[in-house]
Amino acid sequence: MTGSEPTILLVEDNEVNRDMLVRRLQRAGHKVATAGDGEAALTAMREQQPAVVLMDMNLPVKDGWTACREAQHDASIAEIPIIALTAHAMEEDKHRALEAGCSDYATKPVDFPDLLTKIAAQLDAHH
Amino acid sequence: MAAETNQPDQWASRILASAQPLLAAAARPTVTIDAPMDSDVEALQEGLERIRELLASPSSDMNHDLLNLIGAIRGYAEMLYEDIALLHPALKETLPAVLSAVDSTQVTLEMPTSDDSPPRKTEAPGVILAVDDMPENRELISRLLSRAGHTVISAESGEEALELLETRGMDVVLLDLMMPGIGGAEVLRRMKEHDGLRATPVIMISGRQDMDQIIACIQSGADDYLLKPFNPVLLQARISAGIERKRWHDREEDYRHQLERNERFIRQTFGRYLSDDIVSQLLEAPEGLELGGDLREVTIMMSDICGFTSLAEHLPPPQVVALLNRYFEQMTGIIFDHEGTIDEFLGDAILAVFGAPKRQQNDPERAVRCALAMREAMTTVNAANKAAGLPELQHRIALNTGSVIAGNIGSEQRAKYGCVGHAMNVTSRIEGHTETDEILISDATRQALPEDIFELGEPRELIVKGIDDHILAYPVLGLRS
């Protein structure tokens, strides 16, 4: 990785939620980049090589599932861990996320301390 | 109203509006919280209830927007809390009070909000094991079912579920299909292999995409299934049905054990002496049976083969056995057909009673009809004997009616159902006076018979040893035409 501190790519189409999460992640000391849809997420992953991706699965243009699968087949970004953000109690999503190649998942509304733990675990595992 | 309530945005904004006083209070350096207006609380409750309904419905588009909004509100609120705590350390203590005030508003949602929506307390609360690896699902199930009065025990893995099942009885198991480690299907399989757990109803929980596996689980014994996200009403209904099934099963099991005990006892006691019909009748109404020994009127039948002792001396043993078996087989069948009870086989003699253990109105009549049928059957027996090169047999039958004590008689090691009493001895004496091929009935039996059925011969006065009175006996000639 190039930068001094790892970048987290947050992929979230809902503006309010994205703003909130960016603020919280920054306050927790993370460097955050954002993308608003699955296609933009893949581009950002290739260009910025983030350390972790937080991916909402319900996205416009290209949804999270497709983006995850495509990322897995692109050698340049296949290793980047993706934490899926899935709807509360949507059991389908949990299994589909892991199947699609995500490293972990968190349900929305996000339990923030729990999310930070999951991010830290992925950062540790990949460095 | 209906169209309006379907707009989640409206409800979210109403919630925000309702929360304003609390948020405003929290933002002030000195916290004083006015009691929320009743109308605010009502609006909040209504809004949260509506949102919960929306969340329970599987329309994901609507939920997604709503979730984002709620999530963002919560996130900002938490940041606000962090900020305030940072800027005003003193508030760090008082803010949780504000938040718990919000929480308690939510808690009141769990209670009845008005008279027309009483808590759905179930009439049959049960112990439910909820197995799910997702904490929020466990919490949701636990909350919904506890409200209905059930006791909910949660397990976060298949392993934990199996351990809990070993320690205590559950009325229903709610089992998540997809779990890390031992999954739902495996827990189900182990339960079905376990004698003590097989009957516990299992409701599988899964997502829509796992329908194939759900079907497999139903085939291997799961009782029902629920799809996520739960419909709370459906959850309650399935749980109640499951508990009902369990209750029925438990009652059935108790009853079956009781019946098995009774049946074993009755078959052991009577199987050898009674026809299957009578045993079955007794089993159907076991309360009509008193085994303690009771005094009752029965008609006693004694028969023997004339001159069998000397006959047996002149025949090789296998032929004696063949002769006896053919004869007994025929006679036993006829006695059972007439619902008589065979008390004993004594050498070539048969002792049977009619009226024990089960009393019937026409015991004496059946006994006489039985004797006539036995006499007639001798033709068949002798035809077979002749064909086999064996000698022909002749027998005689005596009948008497009187009171005997019927019950299980014997020692602890060996007891059997039988009759004792004076009437038994009298029968034996009458038999001693019966001629070859004759059916002789005592006056007591004659008096117990309905008139005009049987053709009787002239009475004979018998003088018998050891019995004071003279006995009047009648030969039965046949059925009156």
Coordinates of C-alpha atoms in Angstrom, one line a residue:
Chain A
M1 CA 0.0 0.0 0.0
T2 CA 1.2 3.5 -0.8
G3 CA -0.2 6.0 1.7
S4 CA 0.9 6.2 5.3
E5 CA -2.5 5.3 6.6
P6 CA -4.9 2.9 5.1
T7 CA -7.9 4.2 3.2
I8 CA -11.4 2.8 3.7
L9 CA -13.7 2.9 0.7
L10 CA -17.3 3.5 1.7
V11 CA -19.8 2.6 -1.0
E12 CA -23.2 3.9 -0.2
D13 CA -25.8 5.5 -2.4
N14 CA -27.9 7.2 0.4
E15 CA -26.4 10.6 0.8
V16 CA -27.4 11.2 4.4
N17 CA -26.2 7.8 5.5
R18 CA -22.9 8.2 3.6
D19 CA -22.3 11.6 5.1
M20 CA -23.0 10.2 8.6
L21 CA -20.7 7.2 8.1
V22 CA -17.9 9.2 6.6
R23 CA -17.9 11.6 9.6
R24 CA -17.9 8.8 12.1
L25 CA -15.2 6.9 10.3
Q26 CA -13.0 10.0 10.1
R27 CA -13.6 10.7 13.8
A28 CA -12.4 7.2 14.5
G29 CA -9.2 8.1 12.7
H30 CA -9.8 6.5 9.3
K31 CA -9.0 8.0 5.9
V32 CA -12.2 7.6 3.9
A33 CA -13.0 7.6 0.2
T34 CA -16.5 7.2 -1.1
A35 CA -18.4 5.8 -4.1
G36 CA -22.1 6.1 -4.8
D37 CA -22.7 2.9 -6.9
G38 CA -21.2 -0.4 -7.7
E39 CA -19.5 0.7 -10.9
A40 CA -17.9 3.7 -9.3
A41 CA -16.8 1.4 -6.4
L42 CA -14.9 -0.9 -8.8
T43 CA -13.2 2.1 -10.4
A44 CA -12.2 3.5 -7.0
M45 CA -10.9 0.1 -5.9
R46 CA -8.7 -0.1 -8.9
E47 CA -7.4 3.4 -8.7
Q48 CA -7.0 3.9 -4.9
Q49 CA -6.4 0.4 -3.7
P50 CA -8.3 0.9 -0.4
A51 CA -7.4 -1.3 2.5
V52 CA -11.0 -2.2 3.2
V53 CA -14.3 -1.6 1.4
L54 CA -17.5 -1.1 3.2
M55 CA -20.1 -1.9 0.6
D56 CA -23.8 -1.3 0.8
M57 CA -25.3 -4.1 -1.2
N58 CA -28.4 -2.3 -2.5
L59 CA -26.8 0.1 -5.0
P60 CA -27.9 1.8 -8.2
V61 CA -26.2 1.3 -11.6
K62 CA -24.5 -1.9 -10.4
D63 CA -25.5 -3.5 -7.2
G64 CA -23.2 -4.7 -4.5
W65 CA -23.5 -8.3 -5.3
T66 CA -22.4 -7.8 -8.9
A67 CA -19.6 -5.5 -7.9
C68 CA -18.3 -8.0 -5.3
R69 CA -18.3 -10.9 -7.8
E70 CA -16.5 -8.7 -10.4
A71 CA -14.0 -7.6 -7.9
Q72 CA -13.2 -11.2 -7.2
H73 CA -12.4 -11.8 -10.8
D74 CA -10.1 -8.8 -11.2
A75 CA -6.7 -9.8 -10.0
S76 CA -5.7 -6.2 -9.2
I77 CA -8.4 -5.8 -6.6
A78 CA -9.4 -9.4 -5.7
E79 CA -7.5 -9.4 -2.5
I80 CA -9.1 -6.2 -1.1
P81 CA -11.5 -7.3 1.8
I82 CA -15.1 -6.2 1.4
I83 CA -17.4 -5.8 4.4
A84 CA -21.0 -6.0 3.2
L85 CA -23.5 -3.7 4.7
T86 CA -26.8 -5.6 4.6
A87 CA -30.4 -4.8 5.7
H88 CA -31.4 -5.8 9.2
A89 CA -32.6 -9.3 9.5
M90 CA -32.5 -10.0 5.8
E91 CA -31.1 -13.5 6.1
E92 CA -30.8 -13.8 2.3
D93 CA -28.3 -11.0 2.3
K94 CA -26.0 -12.4 4.9
H95 CA -25.5 -15.6 3.0
R96 CA -25.5 -14.1 -0.4
A97 CA -22.8 -11.6 0.8
L98 CA -20.5 -14.4 2.0
E99 CA -21.2 -16.3 -1.2
A100 CA -20.4 -13.3 -3.3
G101 CA -17.0 -13.2 -1.8
C102 CA -17.3 -10.7 1.0
S103 CA -15.0 -11.1 3.9
D104 CA -17.5 -10.1 6.5
Y105 CA -20.9 -8.4 6.9
A106 CA -22.6 -5.9 9.1
T107 CA -26.3 -5.3 9.4
K108 CA -27.9 -1.9 9.0
P109 CA -28.6 0.2 11.0
V110 CA -24.9 -0.1 11.7
D111 CA -23.7 -0.8 15.2
F112 CA -20.7 1.5 14.9
P113 CA -18.3 0.1 17.6
D114 CA -19.0 -3.4 16.1
L115 CA -18.2 -2.1 12.6
L116 CA -15.0 -0.6 13.8
T117 CA -14.0 -4.0 15.3
K118 CA -14.8 -5.6 12.0
I119 CA -12.7 -3.1 10.0
A120 CA -9.8 -3.5 12.4
A121 CA -10.0 -7.3 12.0
Q122 CA -9.8 -7.0 8.2
L123 CA -7.0 -4.5 8.4
D124 CA -5.0 -6.8 10.7
A125 CA -5.7 -9.8 8.5
H126 CA -4.4 -8.1 5.4
H127 CA -1.3 -6.4 6.7
Chain B
M1 CA -55.7 7.3 6.5
A2 CA -54.6 4.1 4.9
A3 CA -52.9 5.7 1.9
E4 CA -51.2 8.2 4.2
T5 CA -49.8 5.7 6.6
N6 CA -48.1 3.9 3.7
Q7 CA -45.6 6.7 3.3
P8 CA -42.6 5.8 5.5
D9 CA -41.1 9.3 5.0
Q10 CA -44.1 10.8 6.8
W11 CA -43.6 8.5 9.7
A12 CA -40.0 9.1 9.9
S13 CA -40.5 12.9 9.9
R14 CA -43.2 12.5 12.6
I15 CA -40.7 10.6 14.7
L16 CA -38.1 13.2 14.2
A17 CA -40.6 15.9 15.1
S18 CA -41.6 13.9 18.2
A19 CA -38.0 13.5 19.2
Q20 CA -37.2 17.2 18.8
P21 CA -38.0 18.2 22.4
L22 CA -35.7 15.4 23.7
L23 CA -32.9 16.4 21.3
A24 CA -33.3 20.0 22.1
A25 CA -33.1 19.2 25.8
A26 CA -30.0 17.2 25.2
A27 CA -28.3 20.0 23.4
R28 CA -28.8 22.5 26.3
P29 CA -25.9 22.8 28.7
T30 CA -28.3 22.3 31.6
V31 CA -30.5 19.4 31.1
T32 CA -34.1 19.8 32.2
I33 CA -36.5 17.5 30.6
D34 CA -40.1 18.4 30.3
A35 CA -42.4 15.4 30.4
P36 CA -43.2 14.7 26.8
M37 CA -46.7 15.7 25.7
D38 CA -49.1 12.8 25.6
S39 CA -49.8 13.6 21.9
D40 CA -46.1 13.4 21.2
V41 CA -45.8 10.1 22.9
E42 CA -48.8 8.8 21.0
A43 CA -47.4 10.0 17.7
L44 CA -44.1 8.4 18.5
Q45 CA -45.6 5.1 19.5
E46 CA -47.8 5.1 16.4
G47 CA -44.9 5.9 14.2
L48 CA -42.6 3.3 15.6
E49 CA -45.3 0.7 15.5
R50 CA -45.9 1.5 11.8
I51 CA -42.2 1.4 11.1
R52 CA -42.0 -2.0 12.7
E53 CA -44.8 -3.3 10.6
L54 CA -43.1 -1.9 7.5
L55 CA -39.8 -3.6 8.5
A56 CA -41.6 -6.9 9.0
S57 CA -43.0 -6.8 5.5
P58 CA -40.6 -8.1 2.9
S59 CA -40.9 -5.1 0.5
S60 CA -37.2 -4.4 0.5
D61 CA -37.1 -1.1 -1.5
M62 CA -39.2 0.7 1.1
N63 CA -37.3 -0.8 3.9
H64 CA -34.0 0.1 2.4
D65 CA -34.8 3.8 2.3
L66 CA -36.3 3.7 5.7
L67 CA -33.4 1.9 7.2
N68 CA -30.9 4.4 5.8
L69 CA -32.9 7.2 7.3
I70 CA -33.2 5.6 10.7
G71 CA -29.6 4.5 10.6
A72 CA -28.4 8.0 9.7
I73 CA -30.5 9.5 12.5
R74 CA -29.1 7.1 15.0
G75 CA -25.6 7.7 13.7
Y76 CA -25.9 11.4 14.0
A77 CA -27.5 11.1 17.4
E78 CA -24.6 9.0 18.6
M79 CA -22.1 11.5 17.3
L80 CA -24.0 14.3 18.9
Y81 CA -23.7 12.3 22.1
E82 CA -20.0 11.9 21.7
D83 CA -19.7 15.7 20.9
I84 CA -21.7 16.8 23.8
A85 CA -19.9 14.5 26.1
L86 CA -16.6 15.8 24.8
L87 CA -17.6 19.5 25.1
H88 CA -19.5 19.2 28.4
P89 CA -18.0 16.3 30.4
A90 CA -20.6 16.8 33.0
L91 CA -23.3 15.8 30.5
K92 CA -21.7 12.5 30.0
E93 CA -23.7 11.2 33.0
T94 CA -27.0 13.0 32.3
L95 CA -27.2 12.2 28.6
P96 CA -27.7 8.5 29.2
A97 CA -30.7 9.5 31.2
V98 CA -32.1 11.2 28.2
L99 CA -31.4 8.2 26.0
S100 CA -32.9 5.9 28.5
A101 CA -36.0 8.2 28.5
V102 CA -36.1 7.6 24.8
D103 CA -35.7 3.9 25.4
S104 CA -38.4 3.8 27.9
T105 CA -40.7 5.4 25.4
Q106 CA -39.9 2.5 23.2
V107 CA -40.5 0.0 26.1
T108 CA -44.0 1.4 26.5
L109 CA -44.6 0.2 23.0
E110 CA -44.3 -3.3 24.2
M111 CA -47.2 -2.8 26.5
P112 CA -50.8 -2.4 25.6
T113 CA -51.4 1.1 24.1
S114 CA -55.2 1.0 24.4
D115 CA -58.0 -1.3 25.4
D116 CA -58.8 -2.5 22.0
S117 CA -55.3 -4.0 21.6
P118 CA -54.7 -6.1 24.7
P119 CA -51.5 -8.0 24.9
R120 CA -51.8 -11.2 23.0
K121 CA -51.1 -13.4 25.9
T122 CA -51.4 -17.0 24.8
E123 CA -53.6 -19.4 26.7
A124 CA -50.9 -22.1 26.5
P125 CA -47.5 -20.6 27.3
G126 CA -44.6 -22.9 26.6
V127 CA -40.8 -23.2 26.8
I128 CA -39.3 -22.3 23.4
L129 CA -35.7 -22.7 22.4
A130 CA -34.7 -20.1 19.8
V131 CA -31.6 -21.0 17.9
D132 CA -30.1 -18.4 15.7
D133 CA -26.6 -17.1 15.1
M134 CA -27.7 -13.5 14.6
P135 CA -28.1 -11.7 17.9
E136 CA -30.7 -9.4 16.5
N137 CA -32.9 -12.3 15.4
R138 CA -32.6 -13.9 18.8
E139 CA -33.5 -10.7 20.4
L140 CA -36.5 -10.2 18.2
I141 CA -37.8 -13.7 18.7
S142 CA -37.3 -13.5 22.4
R143 CA -39.1 -10.2 22.6
L144 CA -42.1 -11.2 20.5
L145 CA -42.6 -14.5 22.3
S146 CA -41.9 -13.3 25.8
R147 CA -44.6 -10.8 25.3
A148 CA -47.0 -13.6 24.5
G149 CA -46.1 -15.2 27.8
H150 CA -43.7 -17.9 26.6
T151 CA -40.4 -18.7 28.2
V152 CA -37.7 -18.2 25.6
I153 CA -34.3 -19.8 25.9
S154 CA -31.8 -18.7 23.2
A155 CA -28.9 -20.5 21.7
E156 CA -26.5 -18.9 19.3
S157 CA -25.2 -22.1 17.7
G158 CA -26.3 -25.6 16.9
E159 CA -23.8 -26.9 19.5
E160 CA -25.3 -24.8 22.2
A161 CA -28.8 -25.8 21.2
L162 CA -28.0 -29.5 21.5
E163 CA -26.4 -29.0 24.9
L164 CA -29.5 -27.1 26.1
L165 CA -31.8 -29.7 24.7
E166 CA -30.0 -32.3 26.8
T167 CA -30.6 -30.4 30.0
R168 CA -34.3 -29.5 29.8
G169 CA -37.5 -30.2 28.0
M170 CA -38.6 -27.7 25.3
D171 CA -42.1 -27.4 23.9
V172 CA -41.0 -26.0 20.5
V173 CA -37.6 -25.4 18.9
L174 CA -37.2 -22.5 16.5
L175 CA -34.2 -23.5 14.5
D176 CA -32.2 -21.3 12.1
L177 CA -31.2 -23.2 9.0
M178 CA -28.0 -21.5 8.2
M179 CA -25.5 -21.3 11.1
P180 CA -21.8 -21.6 11.2
G181 CA -20.7 -25.0 12.7
I182 CA -23.6 -27.3 13.3
G183 CA -26.3 -26.0 11.1
G184 CA -30.1 -26.3 11.5
A185 CA -30.5 -29.4 9.3
E186 CA -27.9 -31.3 11.4
V187 CA -29.4 -30.2 14.7
L188 CA -32.8 -31.5 13.3
R189 CA -31.2 -34.8 12.2
R190 CA -29.7 -35.4 15.7
M191 CA -33.0 -34.5 17.4
K192 CA -34.9 -37.0 15.2
E193 CA -32.3 -39.7 16.1
H194 CA -32.7 -39.0 19.8
D195 CA -35.6 -40.9 21.5
G196 CA -36.3 -38.2 24.0
L197 CA -36.2 -35.3 21.5
R198 CA -37.9 -36.8 18.5
A199 CA -41.3 -35.6 19.4
T200 CA -40.4 -32.0 20.1
P201 CA -41.8 -29.9 17.4
V202 CA -39.2 -28.1 15.3
I203 CA -39.9 -24.9 13.3
M204 CA -37.2 -24.1 10.8
I205 CA -36.2 -20.5 10.2
S206 CA -34.6 -19.5 6.9
G207 CA -34.3 -17.0 4.1
R208 CA -36.4 -17.3 1.0
Q209 CA -33.5 -18.6 -1.1
D210 CA -33.1 -21.8 1.0
M211 CA -36.5 -23.3 0.1
D212 CA -34.9 -26.5 -1.1
Q213 CA -33.2 -27.1 2.2
I214 CA -36.4 -26.3 4.0
I215 CA -38.3 -28.9 2.1
A216 CA -35.6 -31.4 2.9
C217 CA -35.9 -30.5 6.6
I218 CA -39.7 -30.9 6.5
Q219 CA -39.1 -34.3 4.9
S220 CA -36.8 -35.3 7.6
G221 CA -39.2 -34.3 10.3
A222 CA -39.4 -30.6 10.8
D223 CA -43.0 -29.5 11.6
D224 CA -43.1 -26.1 10.1
Y225 CA -41.0 -23.3 8.8
L226 CA -40.8 -19.5 8.9
L227 CA -39.2 -17.2 6.4
K228 CA -37.1 -14.2 7.4
P229 CA -37.9 -11.4 8.0
F230 CA -40.5 -12.7 10.5
N231 CA -44.1 -11.8 10.4
P232 CA -44.8 -11.5 14.1
V233 CA -48.4 -12.8 13.9
L234 CA -47.3 -15.8 11.9
L235 CA -44.5 -16.6 14.3
Q236 CA -47.0 -16.5 17.2
A237 CA -49.5 -18.7 15.4
R238 CA -46.9 -21.3 14.4
I239 CA -45.5 -21.4 17.9
S240 CA -49.0 -21.9 19.4
A241 CA -49.6 -24.7 16.9
G242 CA -46.3 -26.3 17.8
I243 CA -47.0 -26.1 21.6
E244 CA -50.5 -27.6 21.0
R245 CA -48.9 -30.5 19.0
K246 CA -46.4 -31.1 21.8
R247 CA -49.2 -31.1 24.5
W248 CA -51.3 -33.5 22.5
H249 CA -48.3 -35.7 22.0
D250 CA -47.4 -35.7 25.7
R251 CA -51.0 -36.6 26.7
E252 CA -51.1 -39.3 24.0
E253 CA -47.9 -40.7 25.3
D254 CA -49.1 -40.9 28.9
Y255 CA -52.3 -42.5 27.8
R256 CA -50.5 -45.0 25.6
H257 CA -48.2 -46.0 28.4
Q258 CA -51.2 -46.5 30.6
L259 CA -52.9 -48.6 28.0
E260 CA -49.8 -50.6 27.3
R261 CA -49.5 -51.4 31.0
N262 CA -53.1 -52.5 31.2
E263 CA -53.0 -54.4 28.0
R264 CA -49.8 -56.3 29.0
F265 CA -51.4 -57.2 32.3
I266 CA -54.7 -58.3 30.8
R267 CA -53.0 -60.3 28.0
Q268 CA -50.7 -62.0 30.4
T269 CA -53.5 -62.9 32.7
F270 CA -56.1 -64.0 30.2
G271 CA -54.4 -64.7 26.8
R272 CA -54.2 -68.4 27.2
Y273 CA -57.8 -68.9 28.5
L274 CA -59.9 -66.5 26.5
S275 CA -60.8 -66.0 22.9
D276 CA -59.2 -63.0 21.2
D277 CA -62.7 -61.4 21.0
I278 CA -63.1 -61.5 24.8
V279 CA -59.6 -60.2 25.4
S280 CA -60.2 -57.4 23.0
Q281 CA -63.5 -56.6 24.7
L282 CA -61.9 -56.6 28.0
L283 CA -59.1 -54.3 26.7
E284 CA -61.7 -51.9 25.4
A285 CA -63.5 -51.7 28.7
P286 CA -60.9 -52.6 31.3
E287 CA -62.7 -50.8 34.1
G288 CA -65.5 -53.5 33.9
L289 CA -63.0 -56.0 35.1
E290 CA -62.3 -56.9 38.7
L291 CA -59.4 -59.2 39.2
G292 CA -59.3 -59.0 42.9
G293 CA -61.5 -62.0 43.2
D294 CA -65.2 -61.6 43.1
L295 CA -68.3 -63.7 43.8
R296 CA -70.3 -64.1 40.6
E297 CA -72.7 -66.5 39.0
V298 CA -71.3 -68.5 36.2
T299 CA -72.3 -71.5 34.1
I300 CA -69.6 -74.2 34.4
M301 CA -68.9 -76.7 31.7
M302 CA -67.0 -80.0 32.2
S303 CA -66.3 -82.4 29.5
D304 CA -64.2 -85.5 29.1
I305 CA -63.5 -88.3 26.7
C306 CA -65.2 -91.5 27.7
G307 CA -62.7 -94.3 28.4
F308 CA -59.7 -92.3 27.3
T309 CA -57.4 -93.7 30.0
S310 CA -57.7 -97.3 28.8
L311 CA -57.7 -96.1 25.2
A312 CA -54.4 -94.3 25.8
E313 CA -52.8 -97.3 27.3
H314 CA -53.3 -99.2 24.1
L315 CA -51.9 -96.6 21.7
P316 CA -48.4 -95.3 21.1
P317 CA -47.8 -91.9 22.7
P318 CA -47.5 -89.9 19.5
Q319 CA -51.0 -91.1 18.5
V320 CA -52.4 -90.2 21.9
V321 CA -51.0 -86.7 21.5
A322 CA -52.4 -86.5 18.0
L323 CA -55.8 -87.6 19.1
L324 CA -56.0 -85.2 22.1
N325 CA -54.7 -82.2 20.1
R326 CA -57.2 -82.7 17.3
Y327 CA -60.0 -82.9 19.8
F328 CA -58.9 -80.0 22.0
E329 CA -58.3 -77.8 19.0
Q330 CA -61.8 -78.3 17.7
M331 CA -63.4 -77.9 21.2
T332 CA -61.3 -74.8 22.1
G333 CA -62.4 -73.1 18.9
I334 CA -66.1 -73.9 19.6
I335 CA -65.8 -72.7 23.3
F336 CA -64.1 -69.5 22.2
D337 CA -66.8 -69.0 19.5
H338 CA -69.4 -69.1 22.2
E339 CA -67.4 -66.7 24.4
G340 CA -66.5 -69.2 27.0
T341 CA -63.4 -69.1 29.1
I342 CA -61.3 -72.2 29.4
D343 CA -60.2 -72.6 33.0
E344 CA -58.2 -75.7 32.5
F345 CA -57.4 -78.8 30.5
L346 CA -57.1 -81.8 32.8
G347 CA -55.8 -84.8 30.9
D348 CA -58.7 -85.4 28.5
A349 CA -61.1 -83.2 30.3
I350 CA -62.0 -79.5 29.6
L351 CA -63.1 -77.1 32.3
A352 CA -64.7 -74.0 31.0
V353 CA -66.8 -71.2 32.4
F354 CA -69.4 -68.8 30.9
G355 CA -69.8 -65.5 32.7
A356 CA -66.2 -64.9 33.9
P357 CA -64.3 -62.7 33.6
K358 CA -67.0 -61.0 31.6
R359 CA -70.6 -61.4 32.6
Q360 CA -73.3 -61.5 29.9
Q361 CA -77.0 -61.8 30.0
N362 CA -77.2 -65.2 28.1
D363 CA -74.3 -67.0 29.8
P364 CA -76.3 -70.3 30.5
E365 CA -77.9 -70.3 27.0
R366 CA -74.5 -69.8 25.3
A367 CA -73.0 -72.6 27.4
V368 CA -75.8 -75.1 26.4
R369 CA -75.5 -74.0 22.7
C370 CA -71.7 -74.5 23.0
A371 CA -72.2 -78.0 24.4
L372 CA -74.5 -78.9 21.5
A373 CA -72.0 -77.6 19.0
M374 CA -69.3 -79.6 20.7
R375 CA -71.3 -82.7 20.5
E376 CA -72.0 -82.1 16.8
A377 CA -68.3 -81.5 16.1
M378 CA -67.5 -85.0 17.3
T379 CA -68.6 -86.2 13.8
T380 CA -65.9 -84.1 12.2
V381 CA -63.3 -85.1 14.8
N382 CA -64.1 -88.8 14.3
A383 CA -64.1 -88.5 10.5
A384 CA -60.6 -87.1 10.7
N385 CA -59.5 -89.8 13.2
K386 CA -60.9 -92.5 11.0
A387 CA -59.0 -91.2 8.0
A388 CA -55.8 -91.1 10.0
G389 CA -56.4 -94.7 11.2
L390 CA -57.1 -93.7 14.7
P391 CA -59.9 -94.9 17.0
E392 CA -63.1 -92.8 17.2
L393 CA -63.8 -90.8 20.4
Q394 CA -66.9 -90.2 22.4
H395 CA -67.3 -87.6 25.1
R396 CA -69.8 -86.3 27.6
I397 CA -70.6 -82.8 28.9
A398 CA -72.0 -81.6 32.2
L399 CA -73.2 -78.1 32.9
N400 CA -74.1 -76.3 36.1
T401 CA -74.9 -72.8 37.1
G402 CA -74.0 -71.2 40.4
S403 CA -71.9 -68.8 42.3
V404 CA -68.1 -69.1 42.3
I405 CA -65.2 -66.9 43.3
A406 CA -63.4 -65.8 40.2
G407 CA -60.0 -64.2 40.3
N408 CA -56.3 -64.6 40.0
I409 CA -55.6 -67.7 42.0
G410 CA -52.2 -69.1 42.8
S411 CA -48.9 -68.1 44.4
E412 CA -46.9 -65.1 43.5
Q413 CA -44.7 -67.1 41.2
R414 CA -47.5 -68.7 39.4
A415 CA -51.0 -67.4 39.3
K416 CA -53.8 -67.8 36.8
Y417 CA -57.3 -66.6 36.4
G418 CA -59.7 -69.3 37.6
C419 CA -62.8 -70.1 39.6
V420 CA -63.3 -71.9 42.9
G421 CA -66.4 -72.8 44.8
H422 CA -69.1 -75.3 45.6
A423 CA -70.7 -75.0 42.2
M424 CA -67.4 -76.3 40.6
N425 CA -67.5 -79.4 42.7
V426 CA -71.2 -80.0 41.9
T427 CA -70.4 -79.8 38.2
S428 CA -67.7 -82.4 38.6
R429 CA -70.1 -84.7 40.4
I430 CA -72.8 -84.3 37.7
E431 CA -70.2 -85.1 35.1
G432 CA -69.6 -88.4 36.9
H433 CA -73.2 -89.3 36.2
T434 CA -73.3 -88.2 32.6
E435 CA -73.6 -91.0 30.0
T436 CA -71.5 -91.3 26.8
D437 CA -72.5 -88.6 24.2
E438 CA -74.8 -87.0 26.7
I439 CA -75.2 -83.4 27.7
L440 CA -76.5 -83.2 31.3
I441 CA -77.4 -79.9 32.9
S442 CA -78.3 -79.2 36.5
D443 CA -81.6 -77.8 37.5
A444 CA -79.9 -74.5 38.4
T445 CA -78.8 -74.2 34.7
R446 CA -82.2 -75.2 33.4
Q447 CA -83.9 -72.5 35.5
A448 CA -81.4 -69.9 34.2
L449 CA -82.3 -70.8 30.5
P450 CA -84.9 -69.0 28.5
E451 CA -87.9 -71.2 27.9
D452 CA -88.7 -72.9 24.7
I453 CA -85.2 -72.9 23.2
F454 CA -83.9 -76.3 24.1
E455 CA -85.5 -79.7 24.1
L456 CA -84.8 -81.4 27.4
G457 CA -85.3 -85.0 28.4
E458 CA -86.8 -86.4 31.6
P459 CA -85.0 -85.2 34.8
R460 CA -82.9 -87.6 36.8
E461 CA -82.3 -87.4 40.5
L462 CA -78.6 -87.8 41.2
I463 CA -77.3 -88.8 44.6
V464 CA -73.8 -87.5 44.8
K465 CA -71.2 -88.1 47.4
G466 CA -70.3 -85.4 49.8
I467 CA -73.2 -83.1 48.8
D468 CA -76.2 -83.0 51.1
D469 CA -78.9 -82.5 48.6
H470 CA -80.1 -84.6 45.8
I471 CA -79.5 -83.0 42.5
L472 CA -81.9 -82.8 39.7
A473 CA -80.3 -83.0 36.3
Y474 CA -81.7 -82.8 32.7
P475 CA -80.3 -84.3 29.6
V476 CA -80.3 -81.8 26.6
L477 CA -81.7 -83.4 23.5
G478 CA -81.2 -80.6 21.1
L479 CA -82.6 -77.2 20.0
R480 CA -86.4 -77.0 20.0
S481 CA -87.4 -76.5 16.4

